[in-house]
Short mmCIF file of C-alpha atoms in Angstrom, two decimals:
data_model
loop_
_atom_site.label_atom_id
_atom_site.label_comp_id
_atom_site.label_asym_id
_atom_site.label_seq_id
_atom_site.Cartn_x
_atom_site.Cartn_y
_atom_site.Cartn_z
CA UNK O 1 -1.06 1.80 -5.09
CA UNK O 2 -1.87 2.87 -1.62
CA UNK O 3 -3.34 5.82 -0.02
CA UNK O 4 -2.37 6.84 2.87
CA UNK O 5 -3.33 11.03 3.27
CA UNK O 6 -4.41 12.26 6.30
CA UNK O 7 -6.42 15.05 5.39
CA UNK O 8 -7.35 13.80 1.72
CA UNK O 9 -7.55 11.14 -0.63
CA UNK O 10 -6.92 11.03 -4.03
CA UNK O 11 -9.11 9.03 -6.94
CA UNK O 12 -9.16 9.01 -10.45
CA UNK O 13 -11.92 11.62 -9.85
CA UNK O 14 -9.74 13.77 -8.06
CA UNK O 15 -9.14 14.74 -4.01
CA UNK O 16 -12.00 13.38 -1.64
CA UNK O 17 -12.20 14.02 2.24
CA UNK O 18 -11.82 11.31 4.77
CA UNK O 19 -14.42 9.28 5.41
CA UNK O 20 -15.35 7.35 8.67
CA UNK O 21 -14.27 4.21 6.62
CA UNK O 22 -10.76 5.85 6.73
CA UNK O 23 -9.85 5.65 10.10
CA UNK O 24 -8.79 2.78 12.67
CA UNK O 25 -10.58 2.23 15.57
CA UNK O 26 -7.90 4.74 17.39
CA UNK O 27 -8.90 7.65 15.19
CA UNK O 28 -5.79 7.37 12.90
CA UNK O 29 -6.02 7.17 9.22
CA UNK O 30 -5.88 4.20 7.63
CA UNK O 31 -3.30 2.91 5.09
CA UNK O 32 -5.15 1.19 2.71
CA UNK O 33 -4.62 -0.51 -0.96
CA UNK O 34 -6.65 1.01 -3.42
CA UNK O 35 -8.88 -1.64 -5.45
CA UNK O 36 -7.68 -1.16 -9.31
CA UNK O 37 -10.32 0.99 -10.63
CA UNK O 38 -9.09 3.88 -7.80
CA UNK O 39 -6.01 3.36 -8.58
CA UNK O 40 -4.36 6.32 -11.08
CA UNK O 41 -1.83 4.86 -13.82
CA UNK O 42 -0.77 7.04 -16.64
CA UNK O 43 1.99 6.32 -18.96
CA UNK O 44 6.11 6.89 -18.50
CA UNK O 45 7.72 9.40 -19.92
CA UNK O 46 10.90 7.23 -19.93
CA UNK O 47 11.49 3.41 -20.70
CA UNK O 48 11.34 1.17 -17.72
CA UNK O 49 14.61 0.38 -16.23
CA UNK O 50 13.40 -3.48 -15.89
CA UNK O 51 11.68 -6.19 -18.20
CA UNK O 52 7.69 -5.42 -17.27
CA UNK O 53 6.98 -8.82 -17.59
CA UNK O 54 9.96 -9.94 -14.96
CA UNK O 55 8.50 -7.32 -13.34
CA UNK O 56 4.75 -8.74 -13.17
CA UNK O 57 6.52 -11.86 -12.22
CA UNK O 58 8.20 -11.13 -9.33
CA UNK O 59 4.90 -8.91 -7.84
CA UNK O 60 2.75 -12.45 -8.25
CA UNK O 61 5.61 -14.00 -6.77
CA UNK O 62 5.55 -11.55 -4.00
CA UNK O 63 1.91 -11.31 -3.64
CA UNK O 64 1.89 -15.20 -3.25
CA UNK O 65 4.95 -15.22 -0.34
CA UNK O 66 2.60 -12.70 1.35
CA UNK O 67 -0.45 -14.85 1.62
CA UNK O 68 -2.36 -13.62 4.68
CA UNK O 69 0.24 -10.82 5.89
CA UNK O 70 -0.98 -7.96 3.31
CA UNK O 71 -1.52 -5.35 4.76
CA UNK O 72 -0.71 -6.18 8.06
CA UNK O 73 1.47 -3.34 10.11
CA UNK O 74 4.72 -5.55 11.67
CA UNK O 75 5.00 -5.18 15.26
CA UNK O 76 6.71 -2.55 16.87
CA UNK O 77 7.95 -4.81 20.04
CA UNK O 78 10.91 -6.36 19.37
CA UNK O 79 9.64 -9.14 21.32
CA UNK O 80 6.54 -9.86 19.36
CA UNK O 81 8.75 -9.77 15.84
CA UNK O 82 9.60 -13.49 15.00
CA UNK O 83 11.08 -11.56 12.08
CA UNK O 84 14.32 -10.67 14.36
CA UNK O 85 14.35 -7.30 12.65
CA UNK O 86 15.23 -4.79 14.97
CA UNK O 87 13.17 -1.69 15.25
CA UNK O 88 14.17 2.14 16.75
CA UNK O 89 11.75 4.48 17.55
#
């Protein structure tokens, strides 16, 4: 539920530009999550491949484990990932 276009947006209205609210402070566009009444859901065409309400579980589950890190872009330094993921570039 994210957008993340660089040239446009898309709503339940349809495509909008980019606004000034859309961009970081270094001129690239923002990824951002979309609050729920942006957000575009239409129905399956298939049956889900997993329980939907193991699957609600797990996101509130997953949503609670992220507390304060939403959103937030890991670091690119190795040195500044306590996560001990390596990264290439």
């Amino acid at each position: 539920m994210r957008s993340m276009g660089d040239q446009l947006r898309f709503t339940p209205e349809g495509p909008r530009e980019l606004e000034d609210s859309d961009y970081r402070h270094d001129e690239k566009p923002k990824i951002v999550r979309n609050i729920e009444e942006q957000q575009i859901i239409r129905p399956a065409h298939f049956e889900p491949p997993v329980d939907v309400d193991r699957h609600e579980k797990l996101l509130k589950l997953l949503d609670e484990r992220a507390g304060t890190q939403r959103g937030k872009p890991r670091s690119q330094d190795p040195k500044r990932n306590p996560s001990g993921v390596a990264f290439s570039t």
